[in-house]
PDB file of C-alpha atoms in Angstrom:
ATOM      1  CA  MET A   1      80.394  39.971 134.541  1.00  0.00           C
ATOM      2  CA  THR A   2      82.484  43.176 133.197  1.00  0.00           C
ATOM      3  CA  THR A   3      85.484  43.081 131.864  1.00  0.00           C
ATOM      4  CA  GLN A   4      87.965  45.860 133.542  1.00  0.00           C
ATOM      5  CA  ARG A   5      89.957  48.171 131.155  1.00  0.00           C
ATOM      6  CA  LYS A   6      93.712  47.932 131.148  1.00  0.00           C
ATOM      7  CA  PRO A   7      95.055  51.040 132.592  1.00  0.00           C
ATOM      8  CA  GLY A   8      96.341  53.356 129.909  1.00  0.00           C
ATOM      9  CA  TRP A   9      94.054  52.316 127.472  1.00  0.00           C
ATOM     10  CA  TRP A  10      93.405  55.580 126.047  1.00  0.00           C
ATOM     11  CA  TYR A  11      97.065  56.472 125.529  1.00  0.00           C
ATOM     12  CA  PRO A  12      96.944  55.847 121.526  1.00  0.00           C
ATOM     13  CA  TRP A  13      94.047  58.387 121.602  1.00  0.00           C
ATOM     14  CA  ILE A  14      96.219  60.652 122.634  1.00  0.00           C
ATOM     15  CA  PHE A  15      98.352  60.324 119.277  1.00  0.00           C
ATOM     16  CA  VAL A  16      95.418  60.161 117.612  1.00  0.00           C
ATOM     17  CA  GLY A  17      93.746  63.085 118.735  1.00  0.00           C
ATOM     18  CA  PHE A  18      97.392  65.198 118.490  1.00  0.00           C
ATOM     19  CA  PHE A  19      97.750  64.113 114.826  1.00  0.00           C
ATOM     20  CA  ALA A  20      93.699  64.993 113.917  1.00  0.00           C
ATOM     21  CA  VAL A  21      94.724  68.240 115.300  1.00  0.00           C
ATOM     22  CA  ILE A  22      97.800  68.916 113.361  1.00  0.00           C
ATOM     23  CA  ILE A  23      96.509  67.693 109.941  1.00  0.00           C
ATOM     24  CA  THR A  24      92.956  69.821 110.600  1.00  0.00           C
ATOM     25  CA  VAL A  25      95.235  72.948 111.156  1.00  0.00           C
ATOM     26  CA  ASN A  26      97.601  72.316 108.604  1.00  0.00           C
ATOM     27  CA  GLY A  27      94.681  72.126 105.994  1.00  0.00           C
ATOM     28  CA  ILE A  28      93.719  75.589 107.189  1.00  0.00           C
ATOM     29  CA  MET A  29      96.527  77.431 106.891  1.00  0.00           C
ATOM     30  CA  MET A  30      97.230  75.469 103.192  1.00  0.00           C
ATOM     31  CA  PHE A  31      93.108  76.698 102.569  1.00  0.00           C
ATOM     32  CA  PHE A  32      94.240  80.324 103.674  1.00  0.00           C
ATOM     33  CA  ALA A  33      97.832  79.726 101.727  1.00  0.00           C
ATOM     34  CA  PHE A  34      96.471  79.220  98.066  1.00  0.00           C
ATOM     35  CA  ASP A  35      93.283  81.021  98.739  1.00  0.00           C
ATOM     36  CA  SER A  36      95.526  84.931  99.294  1.00  0.00           C
ATOM     37  CA  TRP A  37      98.142  83.878  96.520  1.00  0.00           C
ATOM     38  CA  THR A  38      98.286  85.920  93.399  1.00  0.00           C
ATOM     39  CA  GLY A  39     100.226  84.112  91.429  1.00  0.00           C
ATOM     40  CA  LEU A  40     104.007  84.497  89.797  1.00  0.00           C
ATOM     41  CA  GLU A  41     104.602  88.263  90.575  1.00  0.00           C
ATOM     42  CA  THR A  42     107.681  88.321  88.054  1.00  0.00           C
ATOM     43  CA  LYS A  43     107.178  87.423  84.507  1.00  0.00           C
ATOM     44  CA  ASP A  44     110.340  85.311  82.841  1.00  0.00           C
ATOM     45  CA  HIS A  45     112.280  84.983  86.188  1.00  0.00           C
ATOM     46  CA  TYR A  46     114.280  82.559  84.864  1.00  0.00           C
ATOM     47  CA  VAL A  47     115.835  84.508  82.169  1.00  0.00           C
ATOM     48  CA  LYS A  48     116.167  87.675  84.708  1.00  0.00           C
ATOM     49  CA  GLY A  49     117.886  85.281  86.946  1.00  0.00           C
ATOM     50  CA  LEU A  50     120.098  84.640  84.183  1.00  0.00           C
ATOM     51  CA  ALA A  51     121.164  88.024  83.426  1.00  0.00           C
ATOM     52  CA  TYR A  52     122.159  88.453  87.118  1.00  0.00           C
ATOM     53  CA  ASP A  53     125.718  89.109  86.201  1.00  0.00           C
ATOM     54  CA  ASP A  54     124.604  91.821  84.120  1.00  0.00           C
ATOM     55  CA  ASN A  55     122.670  93.539  86.743  1.00  0.00           C
ATOM     56  CA  VAL A  56     125.413  93.666  88.496  1.00  0.00           C
ATOM     57  CA  ALA A  57     128.072  95.207  85.930  1.00  0.00           C
ATOM     58  CA  GLY A  58     125.351  97.502  85.467  1.00  0.00           C
ATOM     59  CA  ALA A  59     124.864  98.834  88.719  1.00  0.00           C
ATOM     60  CA  ARG A  60     128.372  99.178  88.697  1.00  0.00           C
ATOM     61  CA  ALA A  61     128.524 101.181  85.903  1.00  0.00           C
ATOM     62  CA  GLN A  62     125.816 103.231  87.299  1.00  0.00           C
ATOM     63  CA  GLU A  63     127.644 104.037  90.442  1.00  0.00           C
ATOM     64  CA  ALA A  64     130.804 104.838  88.531  1.00  0.00           C
ATOM     65  CA  LEU A  65     128.937 107.762  86.600  1.00  0.00           C
ATOM     66  CA  GLY A  66     128.804 109.865  89.853  1.00  0.00           C
ATOM     67  CA  TRP A  67     125.377 111.378  89.230  1.00  0.00           C
ATOM     68  CA  ASP A  68     123.153 112.753  91.908  1.00  0.00           C
ATOM     69  CA  VAL A  69     119.760 111.946  91.398  1.00  0.00           C
ATOM     70  CA  LYS A  70     117.122 113.757  93.243  1.00  0.00           C
ATOM     71  CA  LEU A  71     113.029 112.394  93.256  1.00  0.00           C
ATOM     72  CA  ASN A  72     110.741 115.251  94.137  1.00  0.00           C
ATOM     73  CA  VAL A  73     106.929 113.829  94.253  1.00  0.00           C
ATOM     74  CA  THR A  74     104.045 116.357  95.531  1.00  0.00           C
ATOM     75  CA  THR A  75     100.373 115.515  95.570  1.00  0.00           C
ATOM     76  CA  LEU A  76      98.025 117.837  94.210  1.00  0.00           C
ATOM     77  CA  GLU A  77      94.762 119.299  95.501  1.00  0.00           C
ATOM     78  CA  SER A  78      91.695 117.447  94.531  1.00  0.00           C
ATOM     79  CA  LYS A  79      88.171 117.405  94.728  1.00  0.00           C
ATOM     80  CA  ASP A  80      87.778 113.714  93.468  1.00  0.00           C
ATOM     81  CA  LYS A  81      88.960 110.971  95.359  1.00  0.00           C
ATOM     82  CA  GLU A  82      91.523 109.611  93.267  1.00  0.00           C
ATOM     83  CA  ARG A  83      95.400 111.016  93.783  1.00  0.00           C
ATOM     84  CA  HIS A  84      96.619 113.704  91.589  1.00  0.00           C
ATOM     85  CA  VAL A  85     100.502 114.356  92.184  1.00  0.00           C
ATOM     86  CA  ALA A  86     103.085 115.918  90.332  1.00  0.00           C
ATOM     87  CA  TYR A  87     106.953 114.708  90.362  1.00  0.00           C
ATOM     88  CA  GLU A  88     110.425 115.951  89.349  1.00  0.00           C
ATOM     89  CA  VAL A  89     113.548 114.332  88.917  1.00  0.00           C
ATOM     90  CA  THR A  90     116.981 116.288  88.972  1.00  0.00           C
ATOM     91  CA  PHE A  91     119.870 114.633  87.463  1.00  0.00           C
ATOM     92  CA  LEU A  92     123.378 116.197  88.334  1.00  0.00           C
ATOM     93  CA  ASP A  93     126.326 114.556  86.798  1.00  0.00           C
ATOM     94  CA  HIS A  94     129.834 114.146  88.952  1.00  0.00           C
ATOM     95  CA  ASN A  95     130.761 117.835  88.531  1.00  0.00           C
ATOM     96  CA  LYS A  96     126.831 119.288  89.730  1.00  0.00           C
ATOM     97  CA  LYS A  97     126.449 120.025  86.097  1.00  0.00           C
ATOM     98  CA  PRO A  98     122.621 119.432  84.876  1.00  0.00           C
ATOM     99  CA  VAL A  99     123.222 115.977  82.705  1.00  0.00           C
ATOM    100  CA  GLU A 100     122.755 116.504  78.900  1.00  0.00           C
ATOM    101  CA  GLN A 101     120.764 114.707  76.410  1.00  0.00           C
ATOM    102  CA  LEU A 102     118.526 113.006  78.927  1.00  0.00           C
ATOM    103  CA  LYS A 103     115.694 110.643  78.012  1.00  0.00           C
ATOM    104  CA  ALA A 104     113.888 109.160  80.543  1.00  0.00           C
ATOM    105  CA  HIS A 105     110.745 107.294  81.135  1.00  0.00           C
ATOM    106  CA  THR A 106     109.125 106.922  84.581  1.00  0.00           C
ATOM    107  CA  PHE A 107     106.856 104.222  86.224  1.00  0.00           C
ATOM    108  CA  PHE A 108     104.602 104.598  89.583  1.00  0.00           C
ATOM    109  CA  VAL A 109     104.449 100.754  90.781  1.00  0.00           C
ATOM    110  CA  ARG A 110     102.278  99.582  93.693  1.00  0.00           C
ATOM    111  CA  PRO A 111     104.011  97.720  95.490  1.00  0.00           C
ATOM    112  CA  THR A 112     100.870  95.912  97.768  1.00  0.00           C
ATOM    113  CA  SER A 113      99.244  94.953  94.615  1.00  0.00           C
ATOM    114  CA  GLU A 114      98.441  94.573  91.097  1.00  0.00           C
ATOM    115  CA  GLY A 115      96.861  95.985  88.174  1.00  0.00           C
ATOM    116  CA  VAL A 116      96.963  99.940  89.324  1.00  0.00           C
ATOM    117  CA  ASP A 117     100.641 100.351  88.338  1.00  0.00           C
ATOM    118  CA  VAL A 118     101.008 104.063  86.116  1.00  0.00           C
ATOM    119  CA  ASP A 119     103.206 104.630  83.204  1.00  0.00           C
ATOM    120  CA  ALA A 120     103.964 107.834  83.877  1.00  0.00           C
ATOM    121  CA  PRO A 121     104.932 110.688  80.865  1.00  0.00           C
ATOM    122  CA  ALA A 122     107.636 112.820  81.661  1.00  0.00           C
ATOM    123  CA  THR A 123     108.604 116.095  80.109  1.00  0.00           C
ATOM    124  CA  LEU A 124     112.141 117.722  79.892  1.00  0.00           C
ATOM    125  CA  LYS A 125     111.756 120.876  81.678  1.00  0.00           C
ATOM    126  CA  GLU A 126     115.201 121.912  81.330  1.00  0.00           C
ATOM    127  CA  PRO A 127     118.303 120.355  81.140  1.00  0.00           C
ATOM    128  CA  GLY A 128     118.821 117.755  83.503  1.00  0.00           C
ATOM    129  CA  VAL A 129     115.248 117.807  84.855  1.00  0.00           C
ATOM    130  CA  LEU A 130     112.238 115.988  84.405  1.00  0.00           C
ATOM    131  CA  THR A 131     108.547 116.994  85.281  1.00  0.00           C
ATOM    132  CA  GLY A 132     105.395 114.955  85.021  1.00  0.00           C
ATOM    133  CA  GLU A 133     102.136 114.914  86.558  1.00  0.00           C
ATOM    134  CA  MET A 134      99.401 111.931  86.569  1.00  0.00           C
ATOM    135  CA  THR A 135      96.569 110.511  88.970  1.00  0.00           C
ATOM    136  CA  LEU A 136      97.308 107.389  91.054  1.00  0.00           C
ATOM    137  CA  ALA A 137      94.075 105.300  91.782  1.00  0.00           C
ATOM    138  CA  VAL A 138      95.043 104.778  95.276  1.00  0.00           C
ATOM    139  CA  PRO A 139      96.596 106.473  98.214  1.00  0.00           C
ATOM    140  CA  GLY A 140     100.086 104.679 100.096  1.00  0.00           C
ATOM    141  CA  GLN A 141     102.948 103.720  98.960  1.00  0.00           C
ATOM    142  CA  TRP A 142     104.525 103.665  95.950  1.00  0.00           C
ATOM    143  CA  ASP A 143     107.506 102.786  94.137  1.00  0.00           C
ATOM    144  CA  VAL A 144     108.711 104.656  91.681  1.00  0.00           C
ATOM    145  CA  ARG A 145     111.164 103.637  89.300  1.00  0.00           C
ATOM    146  CA  VAL A 146     113.081 105.950  86.726  1.00  0.00           C
ATOM    147  CA  HIS A 147     114.804 104.742  83.529  1.00  0.00           C
ATOM    148  CA  ALA A 148     117.382 107.203  82.200  1.00  0.00           C
ATOM    149  CA  GLU A 149     119.872 107.448  79.334  1.00  0.00           C
ATOM    150  CA  SER A 150     122.101 110.078  78.212  1.00  0.00           C
ATOM    151  CA  MET A 151     124.733 109.635  75.288  1.00  0.00           C
ATOM    152  CA  GLY A 152     124.896 106.002  75.848  1.00  0.00           C
ATOM    153  CA  ARG A 153     124.735 105.928  79.658  1.00  0.00           C
ATOM    154  CA  LYS A 154     122.327 104.117  81.563  1.00  0.00           C
ATOM    155  CA  TYR A 155     120.640 105.344  85.353  1.00  0.00           C
ATOM    156  CA  GLN A 156     117.779 103.531  86.891  1.00  0.00           C
ATOM    157  CA  LEU A 157     116.323 105.035  90.208  1.00  0.00           C
ATOM    158  CA  VAL A 158     114.027 103.136  92.428  1.00  0.00           C
ATOM    159  CA  GLU A 159     112.584 105.092  95.181  1.00  0.00           C
ATOM    160  CA  ARG A 160     109.931 104.525  97.734  1.00  0.00           C
ATOM    161  CA  VAL A 161     107.087 107.298  98.204  1.00  0.00           C
ATOM    162  CA  VAL A 162     103.763 107.542 100.281  1.00  0.00           C
ATOM    163  CA  VAL A 163     100.867 109.521  98.417  1.00  0.00           C
ATOM    164  CA  GLN A 164      98.484 110.665 100.944  1.00  0.00           C
TER     165      GLN A 164
END
């Protein structure tokens, strides 16, 4: 004699299957998240966060200077795979005159990967004009960061460029 199953006996298995699929997909997503995460990008993030008000005040002071800063990056001809670039940064004050007694430091930072950033040495070509040349490891997007100072007044420029 056989016993007949009750109608709907398989309904609990729908819930089990549903949650099994959800747990499996979440596990796959967690694996790829942990596998692709490169770690903490900003060092001393807590301390930098505490200095937020100082950064805002610095940005307002920089805006009040009224400087006109222009960046020009040119890719130089090269036979090897590396990218040789030349750059020029022009600093004009609020009267459109070159900024005097300028000291600056330039960095080329790769926004998509770590380890290929370049500290770019700059020379003062003439008052208010910085120039430099360097070799970049890979083509693509780069953030050019210029930190300049003249007679106690500070200026920062961050501009994204594409190097072919």
